Amino acid sequence: MPQHITPEQIDEWLATHDLADMDAFAEHVRQVTRNHRICLEAVLGITRRELTELGEGSSRLVADIARDHQHKSPVSIVEKILRKPGELSLGNFAAEIDDLVRFRILCNYLGDVERVVERLAASQTLLRDFDIVSSEDRIWEVRLPVEDALQEDRRRRLRLSGVRAHYFVFESRRFRKVKMEVQVATLLEHAWDQKDHHLVYEPERTGEPIPDRFRLRVKAVSDLLYVADEFLEALRREREGGQA
Protein backbone atom coordinates (compact mmCIF):
# COMPACT_ATOMS: atom_id res chain seq x y z
CA MET A 1 0.00 0.00 0.00
CA PRO A 2 1.54 3.36 -1.00
CA GLN A 3 2.07 5.92 1.74
CA HIS A 4 -0.78 8.43 1.81
CA ILE A 5 0.38 11.97 1.05
CA THR A 6 -1.86 14.75 2.36
CA PRO A 7 -2.59 18.07 0.60
CA GLU A 8 -0.86 19.80 3.52
CA GLN A 9 2.34 17.83 2.88
CA ILE A 10 2.21 18.79 -0.79
CA ASP A 11 1.67 22.48 0.04
CA GLU A 12 4.56 22.39 2.51
CA TRP A 13 6.85 20.80 -0.10
CA LEU A 14 5.88 23.42 -2.69
CA ALA A 15 6.54 26.25 -0.23
CA THR A 16 9.90 24.75 0.78
CA HIS A 17 10.97 24.87 -2.87
CA ASP A 18 9.68 28.42 -3.48
CA LEU A 19 6.87 27.22 -5.72
CA ALA A 20 3.74 29.34 -5.33
CA ASP A 21 1.30 26.56 -6.14
CA MET A 22 0.82 23.38 -8.16
CA ASP A 23 0.50 25.42 -11.35
CA ALA A 24 4.03 26.72 -10.80
CA PHE A 25 5.31 23.18 -10.35
CA ALA A 26 3.39 22.05 -13.44
CA GLU A 27 5.22 24.71 -15.45
CA HIS A 28 8.53 23.46 -14.02
CA VAL A 29 7.60 19.91 -15.03
CA ARG A 30 6.74 21.09 -18.53
CA GLN A 31 10.16 22.71 -18.87
CA VAL A 32 12.28 19.85 -17.52
CA THR A 33 10.39 17.16 -19.44
CA ARG A 34 10.60 18.79 -22.86
CA ASN A 35 12.99 16.09 -24.07
CA HIS A 36 10.76 13.41 -22.55
CA ARG A 37 7.88 14.63 -24.72
CA ILE A 38 10.11 14.59 -27.80
CA CYS A 39 11.08 10.99 -27.04
CA LEU A 40 7.48 10.02 -26.37
CA GLU A 41 6.40 11.23 -29.81
CA ALA A 42 9.36 9.45 -31.41
CA VAL A 43 8.60 6.11 -29.75
CA LEU A 44 4.88 6.46 -30.46
CA GLY A 45 5.65 6.99 -34.14
CA ILE A 46 8.02 4.02 -34.32
CA THR A 47 5.56 1.82 -32.43
CA ARG A 48 2.68 2.72 -34.74
CA ARG A 49 4.76 1.71 -37.75
CA GLU A 50 5.85 -1.54 -36.09
CA LEU A 51 2.24 -2.42 -35.20
CA THR A 52 1.06 -1.62 -38.73
CA GLU A 53 3.70 -3.92 -40.21
CA LEU A 54 2.92 -6.60 -37.63
CA GLY A 55 -0.75 -6.53 -38.60
CA GLU A 56 -0.18 -6.67 -42.36
CA GLY A 57 -1.87 -9.69 -43.88
CA SER A 58 -4.08 -10.23 -40.83
CA SER A 59 -7.85 -10.06 -41.11
CA ARG A 60 -8.15 -8.75 -37.54
CA LEU A 61 -6.69 -6.01 -35.37
CA VAL A 62 -3.58 -7.28 -33.62
CA ALA A 63 -2.82 -4.29 -31.40
CA ASP A 64 -3.46 -0.58 -30.93
CA ILE A 65 -2.18 2.18 -28.65
CA ALA A 66 -4.25 3.46 -25.73
CA ARG A 67 -4.88 7.19 -25.91
CA ASP A 68 -4.83 7.95 -22.18
CA HIS A 69 -2.29 8.30 -19.35
CA GLN A 70 0.69 9.38 -21.45
CA HIS A 71 2.03 11.94 -18.94
CA LYS A 72 2.46 11.57 -15.18
CA SER A 73 0.53 14.34 -13.45
CA PRO A 74 2.39 16.99 -11.40
CA VAL A 75 0.51 15.89 -8.26
CA SER A 76 1.60 12.27 -8.78
CA ILE A 77 5.19 13.42 -9.24
CA VAL A 78 5.18 15.36 -5.95
CA GLU A 79 3.61 12.40 -4.15
CA LYS A 80 6.31 10.10 -5.50
CA ILE A 81 9.06 12.51 -4.43
CA LEU A 82 7.58 12.72 -0.93
CA ARG A 83 7.37 8.93 -0.67
CA LYS A 84 11.06 8.58 -1.56
CA PRO A 85 12.77 11.57 0.10
CA GLY A 86 16.20 9.94 0.08
CA GLU A 87 16.02 9.03 -3.60
CA LEU A 88 13.97 11.70 -5.36
CA SER A 89 14.09 15.49 -5.27
CA LEU A 90 13.08 18.54 -7.26
CA GLY A 91 16.49 18.46 -8.88
CA ASN A 92 16.63 14.83 -9.98
CA PHE A 93 13.09 13.52 -10.50
CA ALA A 94 13.19 14.08 -14.28
CA ALA A 95 16.21 11.78 -14.54
CA GLU A 96 15.20 9.20 -11.93
CA ILE A 97 11.48 8.53 -12.52
CA ASP A 98 11.01 5.99 -15.31
CA ASP A 99 7.38 6.68 -16.18
CA LEU A 100 7.07 10.46 -16.47
CA VAL A 101 5.91 9.69 -19.99
CA ARG A 102 4.43 6.33 -20.92
CA PHE A 103 1.85 4.57 -23.01
CA ARG A 104 0.14 1.20 -23.22
CA ILE A 105 -0.23 -1.06 -26.23
CA LEU A 106 -3.52 -2.98 -26.20
CA CYS A 107 -3.58 -6.44 -27.77
CA ASN A 108 -6.53 -8.65 -28.65
CA TYR A 109 -4.91 -11.91 -27.54
CA LEU A 110 -2.11 -13.15 -25.29
CA GLY A 111 -0.29 -14.42 -28.36
CA ASP A 112 -0.41 -10.89 -29.75
CA VAL A 113 1.26 -9.62 -26.57
CA GLU A 114 4.15 -12.01 -27.19
CA ARG A 115 4.43 -10.92 -30.81
CA VAL A 116 4.41 -7.22 -29.92
CA VAL A 117 6.98 -7.69 -27.14
CA GLU A 118 9.27 -9.61 -29.49
CA ARG A 119 8.78 -7.00 -32.21
CA LEU A 120 9.70 -4.07 -29.96
CA ALA A 121 12.66 -5.88 -28.41
CA ALA A 122 14.08 -6.55 -31.89
CA SER A 123 13.13 -3.27 -33.60
CA GLN A 124 16.29 -1.88 -35.20
CA THR A 125 14.57 1.47 -35.74
CA LEU A 126 13.72 1.72 -32.05
CA LEU A 127 17.04 0.38 -30.77
CA ARG A 128 18.98 2.80 -32.94
CA ASP A 129 17.83 5.70 -30.74
CA PHE A 130 16.82 3.99 -27.49
CA ASP A 131 18.31 1.41 -25.12
CA ILE A 132 16.15 -1.11 -23.28
CA VAL A 133 16.80 -0.40 -19.59
CA SER A 134 14.42 -3.12 -18.42
CA SER A 135 11.95 -5.61 -19.87
CA GLU A 136 9.75 -7.18 -17.21
CA ASP A 137 7.05 -9.79 -17.71
CA ARG A 138 4.23 -9.29 -15.20
CA ILE A 139 1.74 -11.47 -17.06
CA TRP A 140 3.09 -14.97 -16.61
CA GLU A 141 6.04 -14.58 -14.21
CA VAL A 142 4.29 -13.58 -10.99
CA ARG A 143 6.01 -15.98 -8.58
CA LEU A 144 9.34 -15.06 -6.99
CA PRO A 145 11.77 -17.10 -4.86
CA VAL A 146 11.73 -15.97 -1.26
CA GLU A 147 15.35 -15.04 -0.51
CA ASP A 148 14.93 -12.37 2.15
CA ALA A 149 12.37 -10.13 3.81
CA LEU A 150 12.37 -7.71 0.88
CA GLN A 151 11.56 -10.49 -1.56
CA GLU A 152 8.82 -11.76 0.74
CA ASP A 153 7.29 -8.26 0.86
CA ARG A 154 7.41 -7.99 -2.94
CA ARG A 155 5.91 -11.45 -3.32
CA ARG A 156 3.04 -10.48 -1.02
CA ARG A 157 2.42 -7.31 -3.02
CA LEU A 158 2.42 -9.33 -6.22
CA ARG A 159 -0.12 -11.73 -4.75
CA LEU A 160 -2.36 -8.79 -3.85
CA SER A 161 -1.87 -7.09 -7.21
CA GLY A 162 -3.72 -8.22 -10.30
CA VAL A 163 -1.65 -6.12 -12.70
CA ARG A 164 -0.76 -8.20 -15.75
CA ALA A 165 1.28 -6.54 -18.48
CA HIS A 166 4.74 -6.54 -20.00
CA TYR A 167 6.72 -3.48 -18.93
CA PHE A 168 9.52 -1.91 -20.97
CA VAL A 169 11.64 1.03 -19.85
CA PHE A 170 13.49 2.72 -22.71
CA GLU A 171 16.26 5.31 -22.33
CA SER A 172 17.15 7.82 -25.02
CA ARG A 173 20.59 7.67 -26.58
CA ARG A 174 20.24 11.28 -27.67
CA PHE A 175 19.14 12.84 -24.38
CA ARG A 176 20.97 11.86 -21.21
CA LYS A 177 18.84 10.12 -18.56
CA VAL A 178 15.56 10.57 -20.41
CA LYS A 179 13.48 7.44 -19.86
CA MET A 180 9.97 6.33 -20.66
CA GLU A 181 7.72 3.34 -19.98
CA VAL A 182 5.84 1.22 -22.49
CA GLN A 183 3.33 -1.40 -21.34
CA VAL A 184 1.91 -4.22 -23.45
CA ALA A 185 -1.35 -5.81 -22.24
CA THR A 186 -4.50 -7.48 -23.51
CA LEU A 187 -7.77 -5.60 -23.79
CA LEU A 188 -9.20 -7.63 -20.90
CA GLU A 189 -6.20 -6.80 -18.70
CA HIS A 190 -6.58 -3.13 -19.58
CA ALA A 191 -10.30 -3.18 -18.73
CA TRP A 192 -9.53 -4.71 -15.33
CA ASP A 193 -6.85 -2.09 -14.68
CA GLN A 194 -9.38 0.70 -15.22
CA LYS A 195 -11.68 -0.84 -12.58
CA ASP A 196 -8.81 -1.44 -10.16
CA HIS A 197 -7.80 2.20 -10.54
CA HIS A 198 -11.27 3.27 -9.37
CA LEU A 199 -11.85 0.60 -6.72
CA VAL A 200 -8.38 0.37 -5.15
CA TYR A 201 -5.74 2.79 -6.42
CA GLU A 202 -7.56 6.11 -6.09
CA PRO A 203 -9.14 5.40 -2.66
CA GLU A 204 -5.78 4.12 -1.39
CA ARG A 205 -4.04 7.19 -2.74
CA THR A 206 -6.34 9.47 -0.74
CA GLY A 207 -5.71 7.56 2.48
CA GLU A 208 -8.71 5.23 2.55
CA PRO A 209 -7.72 1.84 4.01
CA ILE A 210 -8.29 -1.05 1.62
CA PRO A 211 -8.69 -4.40 3.42
CA ASP A 212 -6.61 -7.25 2.02
CA ARG A 213 -9.77 -9.30 1.53
CA PHE A 214 -11.29 -6.60 -0.70
CA ARG A 215 -8.04 -6.27 -2.61
CA LEU A 216 -7.88 -10.03 -3.13
CA ARG A 217 -11.44 -10.05 -4.49
CA VAL A 218 -10.49 -7.37 -7.00
CA LYS A 219 -7.38 -9.37 -7.89
CA ALA A 220 -9.52 -12.49 -8.32
CA VAL A 221 -11.31 -10.73 -11.20
CA SER A 222 -7.92 -10.20 -12.83
CA ASP A 223 -7.17 -13.90 -12.41
CA LEU A 224 -10.52 -14.84 -13.96
CA LEU A 225 -9.88 -12.54 -16.92
CA TYR A 226 -6.44 -14.09 -17.31
CA VAL A 227 -8.10 -17.51 -17.53
CA ALA A 228 -10.46 -16.04 -20.15
CA ASP A 229 -7.45 -14.66 -22.04
CA GLU A 230 -5.80 -18.10 -22.01
CA PHE A 231 -9.01 -19.79 -23.17
CA LEU A 232 -9.59 -17.24 -25.94
CA GLU A 233 -5.97 -17.62 -27.06
CA ALA A 234 -6.50 -21.37 -27.36
CA LEU A 235 -9.69 -20.78 -29.38
CA ARG A 236 -7.87 -18.32 -31.62
CA ARG A 237 -5.11 -20.83 -32.34
CA GLU A 238 -7.72 -23.48 -33.10
CA ARG A 239 -9.59 -21.13 -35.41
CA GLU A 240 -6.44 -19.92 -37.16
CA GLY A 241 -4.89 -23.34 -37.53
CA GLY A 242 -2.43 -23.24 -34.66
CA GLN A 243 -0.72 -20.00 -35.70
CA ALA A 244 1.14 -18.20 -32.92
PDB file of C-alpha atoms in Angstrom, residues 89-221:
ATOM      1  CA  SER A  89      14.086  15.485  -5.271  1.00  0.00           C
ATOM      2  CA  LEU A  90      13.080  18.541  -7.258  1.00  0.00           C
ATOM      3  CA  GLY A  91      16.491  18.464  -8.879  1.00  0.00           C
ATOM      4  CA  ASN A  92      16.629  14.829  -9.982  1.00  0.00           C
ATOM      5  CA  PHE A  93      13.092  13.520 -10.504  1.00  0.00           C
ATOM      6  CA  ALA A  94      13.191  14.076 -14.277  1.00  0.00           C
ATOM      7  CA  ALA A  95      16.214  11.777 -14.541  1.00  0.00           C
ATOM      8  CA  GLU A  96      15.203   9.204 -11.926  1.00  0.00           C
ATOM      9  CA  ILE A  97      11.485   8.528 -12.516  1.00  0.00           C
ATOM     10  CA  ASP A  98      11.010   5.987 -15.310  1.00  0.00           C
ATOM     11  CA  ASP A  99       7.379   6.682 -16.177  1.00  0.00           C
ATOM     12  CA  LEU A 100       7.070  10.463 -16.466  1.00  0.00           C
ATOM     13  CA  VAL A 101       5.907   9.692 -19.988  1.00  0.00           C
ATOM     14  CA  ARG A 102       4.434   6.333 -20.923  1.00  0.00           C
ATOM     15  CA  PHE A 103       1.845   4.574 -23.008  1.00  0.00           C
ATOM     16  CA  ARG A 104       0.140   1.199 -23.215  1.00  0.00           C
ATOM     17  CA  ILE A 105      -0.227  -1.061 -26.229  1.00  0.00           C
ATOM     18  CA  LEU A 106      -3.521  -2.980 -26.204  1.00  0.00           C
ATOM     19  CA  CYS A 107      -3.583  -6.445 -27.773  1.00  0.00           C
ATOM     20  CA  ASN A 108      -6.529  -8.649 -28.649  1.00  0.00           C
ATOM     21  CA  TYR A 109      -4.913 -11.914 -27.536  1.00  0.00           C
ATOM     22  CA  LEU A 110      -2.105 -13.152 -25.288  1.00  0.00           C
ATOM     23  CA  GLY A 111      -0.294 -14.418 -28.360  1.00  0.00           C
ATOM     24  CA  ASP A 112      -0.413 -10.892 -29.748  1.00  0.00           C
ATOM     25  CA  VAL A 113       1.258  -9.615 -26.570  1.00  0.00           C
ATOM     26  CA  GLU A 114       4.153 -12.005 -27.191  1.00  0.00           C
ATOM     27  CA  ARG A 115       4.431 -10.924 -30.811  1.00  0.00           C
ATOM     28  CA  VAL A 116       4.407  -7.217 -29.925  1.00  0.00           C
ATOM     29  CA  VAL A 117       6.984  -7.686 -27.143  1.00  0.00           C
ATOM     30  CA  GLU A 118       9.272  -9.610 -29.493  1.00  0.00           C
ATOM     31  CA  ARG A 119       8.785  -7.005 -32.211  1.00  0.00           C
ATOM     32  CA  LEU A 120       9.698  -4.066 -29.962  1.00  0.00           C
ATOM     33  CA  ALA A 121      12.655  -5.880 -28.413  1.00  0.00           C
ATOM     34  CA  ALA A 122      14.078  -6.549 -31.892  1.00  0.00           C
ATOM     35  CA  SER A 123      13.135  -3.267 -33.599  1.00  0.00           C
ATOM     36  CA  GLN A 124      16.287  -1.884 -35.200  1.00  0.00           C
ATOM     37  CA  THR A 125      14.574   1.465 -35.739  1.00  0.00           C
ATOM     38  CA  LEU A 126      13.720   1.721 -32.046  1.00  0.00           C
ATOM     39  CA  LEU A 127      17.044   0.382 -30.772  1.00  0.00           C
ATOM     40  CA  ARG A 128      18.982   2.801 -32.942  1.00  0.00           C
ATOM     41  CA  ASP A 129      17.834   5.697 -30.742  1.00  0.00           C
ATOM     42  CA  PHE A 130      16.818   3.989 -27.492  1.00  0.00           C
ATOM     43  CA  ASP A 131      18.306   1.414 -25.121  1.00  0.00           C
ATOM     44  CA  ILE A 132      16.149  -1.108 -23.278  1.00  0.00           C
ATOM     45  CA  VAL A 133      16.799  -0.401 -19.588  1.00  0.00           C
ATOM     46  CA  SER A 134      14.417  -3.118 -18.417  1.00  0.00           C
ATOM     47  CA  SER A 135      11.952  -5.611 -19.871  1.00  0.00           C
ATOM     48  CA  GLU A 136       9.745  -7.185 -17.210  1.00  0.00           C
ATOM     49  CA  ASP A 137       7.050  -9.789 -17.710  1.00  0.00           C
ATOM     50  CA  ARG A 138       4.232  -9.293 -15.203  1.00  0.00           C
ATOM     51  CA  ILE A 139       1.736 -11.474 -17.062  1.00  0.00           C
ATOM     52  CA  TRP A 140       3.091 -14.971 -16.609  1.00  0.00           C
ATOM     53  CA  GLU A 141       6.037 -14.580 -14.210  1.00  0.00           C
ATOM     54  CA  VAL A 142       4.290 -13.582 -10.995  1.00  0.00           C
ATOM     55  CA  ARG A 143       6.011 -15.978  -8.582  1.00  0.00           C
ATOM     56  CA  LEU A 144       9.344 -15.064  -6.986  1.00  0.00           C
ATOM     57  CA  PRO A 145      11.768 -17.102  -4.863  1.00  0.00           C
ATOM     58  CA  VAL A 146      11.732 -15.972  -1.256  1.00  0.00           C
ATOM     59  CA  GLU A 147      15.355 -15.042  -0.506  1.00  0.00           C
ATOM     60  CA  ASP A 148      14.935 -12.370   2.147  1.00  0.00           C
ATOM     61  CA  ALA A 149      12.374 -10.126   3.815  1.00  0.00           C
ATOM     62  CA  LEU A 150      12.370  -7.712   0.883  1.00  0.00           C
ATOM     63  CA  GLN A 151      11.557 -10.489  -1.558  1.00  0.00           C
ATOM     64  CA  GLU A 152       8.824 -11.755   0.742  1.00  0.00           C
ATOM     65  CA  ASP A 153       7.292  -8.264   0.857  1.00  0.00           C
ATOM     66  CA  ARG A 154       7.412  -7.992  -2.936  1.00  0.00           C
ATOM     67  CA  ARG A 155       5.909 -11.450  -3.318  1.00  0.00           C
ATOM     68  CA  ARG A 156       3.043 -10.478  -1.018  1.00  0.00           C
ATOM     69  CA  ARG A 157       2.418  -7.309  -3.024  1.00  0.00           C
ATOM     70  CA  LEU A 158       2.421  -9.328  -6.221  1.00  0.00           C
ATOM     71  CA  ARG A 159      -0.121 -11.730  -4.748  1.00  0.00           C
ATOM     72  CA  LEU A 160      -2.356  -8.786  -3.848  1.00  0.00           C
ATOM     73  CA  SER A 161      -1.872  -7.092  -7.208  1.00  0.00           C
ATOM     74  CA  GLY A 162      -3.721  -8.219 -10.298  1.00  0.00           C
ATOM     75  CA  VAL A 163      -1.651  -6.120 -12.698  1.00  0.00           C
ATOM     76  CA  ARG A 164      -0.762  -8.198 -15.750  1.00  0.00           C
ATOM     77  CA  ALA A 165       1.283  -6.545 -18.482  1.00  0.00           C
ATOM     78  CA  HIS A 166       4.742  -6.545 -20.004  1.00  0.00           C
ATOM     79  CA  TYR A 167       6.721  -3.482 -18.929  1.00  0.00           C
ATOM     80  CA  PHE A 168       9.521  -1.910 -20.974  1.00  0.00           C
ATOM     81  CA  VAL A 169      11.643   1.026 -19.850  1.00  0.00           C
ATOM     82  CA  PHE A 170      13.492   2.723 -22.707  1.00  0.00           C
ATOM     83  CA  GLU A 171      16.258   5.306 -22.333  1.00  0.00           C
ATOM     84  CA  SER A 172      17.146   7.820 -25.020  1.00  0.00           C
ATOM     85  CA  ARG A 173      20.586   7.667 -26.584  1.00  0.00           C
ATOM     86  CA  ARG A 174      20.235  11.279 -27.674  1.00  0.00           C
ATOM     87  CA  PHE A 175      19.138  12.840 -24.384  1.00  0.00           C
ATOM     88  CA  ARG A 176      20.971  11.856 -21.206  1.00  0.00           C
ATOM     89  CA  LYS A 177      18.838  10.115 -18.558  1.00  0.00           C
ATOM     90  CA  VAL A 178      15.565  10.571 -20.405  1.00  0.00           C
ATOM     91  CA  LYS A 179      13.481   7.442 -19.861  1.00  0.00           C
ATOM     92  CA  MET A 180       9.966   6.326 -20.657  1.00  0.00           C
ATOM     93  CA  GLU A 181       7.723   3.344 -19.981  1.00  0.00           C
ATOM     94  CA  VAL A 182       5.838   1.216 -22.490  1.00  0.00           C
ATOM     95  CA  GLN A 183       3.327  -1.403 -21.335  1.00  0.00           C
ATOM     96  CA  VAL A 184       1.907  -4.222 -23.449  1.00  0.00           C
ATOM     97  CA  ALA A 185      -1.350  -5.810 -22.240  1.00  0.00           C
ATOM     98  CA  THR A 186      -4.499  -7.484 -23.508  1.00  0.00           C
ATOM     99  CA  LEU A 187      -7.771  -5.600 -23.791  1.00  0.00           C
ATOM    100  CA  LEU A 188      -9.197  -7.633 -20.903  1.00  0.00           C
ATOM    101  CA  GLU A 189      -6.203  -6.803 -18.700  1.00  0.00           C
ATOM    102  CA  HIS A 190      -6.580  -3.129 -19.581  1.00  0.00           C
ATOM    103  CA  ALA A 191     -10.303  -3.180 -18.733  1.00  0.00           C
ATOM    104  CA  TRP A 192      -9.529  -4.712 -15.330  1.00  0.00           C
ATOM    105  CA  ASP A 193      -6.853  -2.094 -14.678  1.00  0.00           C
ATOM    106  CA  GLN A 194      -9.385   0.700 -15.223  1.00  0.00           C
ATOM    107  CA  LYS A 195     -11.683  -0.840 -12.584  1.00  0.00           C
ATOM    108  CA  ASP A 196      -8.814  -1.440 -10.160  1.00  0.00           C
ATOM    109  CA  HIS A 197      -7.803   2.202 -10.539  1.00  0.00           C
ATOM    110  CA  HIS A 198     -11.270   3.274  -9.366  1.00  0.00           C
ATOM    111  CA  LEU A 199     -11.847   0.597  -6.723  1.00  0.00           C
ATOM    112  CA  VAL A 200      -8.378   0.370  -5.153  1.00  0.00           C
ATOM    113  CA  TYR A 201      -5.738   2.791  -6.422  1.00  0.00           C
ATOM    114  CA  GLU A 202      -7.561   6.106  -6.095  1.00  0.00           C
ATOM    115  CA  PRO A 203      -9.141   5.399  -2.661  1.00  0.00           C
ATOM    116  CA  GLU A 204      -5.784   4.123  -1.386  1.00  0.00           C
ATOM    117  CA  ARG A 205      -4.038   7.190  -2.738  1.00  0.00           C
ATOM    118  CA  THR A 206      -6.344   9.466  -0.741  1.00  0.00           C
ATOM    119  CA  GLY A 207      -5.712   7.561   2.481  1.00  0.00           C
ATOM    120  CA  GLU A 208      -8.712   5.233   2.553  1.00  0.00           C
ATOM    121  CA  PRO A 209      -7.719   1.843   4.008  1.00  0.00           C
ATOM    122  CA  ILE A 210      -8.288  -1.049   1.619  1.00  0.00           C
ATOM    123  CA  PRO A 211      -8.693  -4.402   3.420  1.00  0.00           C
ATOM    124  CA  ASP A 212      -6.611  -7.250   2.017  1.00  0.00           C
ATOM    125  CA  ARG A 213      -9.774  -9.301   1.535  1.00  0.00           C
ATOM    126  CA  PHE A 214     -11.295  -6.602  -0.698  1.00  0.00           C
ATOM    127  CA  ARG A 215      -8.038  -6.266  -2.611  1.00  0.00           C
ATOM    128  CA  LEU A 216      -7.876 -10.031  -3.127  1.00  0.00           C
ATOM    129  CA  ARG A 217     -11.441 -10.052  -4.485  1.00  0.00           C
ATOM    130  CA  VAL A 218     -10.493  -7.372  -7.004  1.00  0.00           C
ATOM    131  CA  LYS A 219      -7.378  -9.368  -7.894  1.00  0.00           C
ATOM    132  CA  ALA A 220      -9.521 -12.489  -8.323  1.00  0.00           C
ATOM    133  CA  VAL A 221     -11.306 -10.734 -11.196  1.00  0.00           C
TER     134      VAL A 221
END
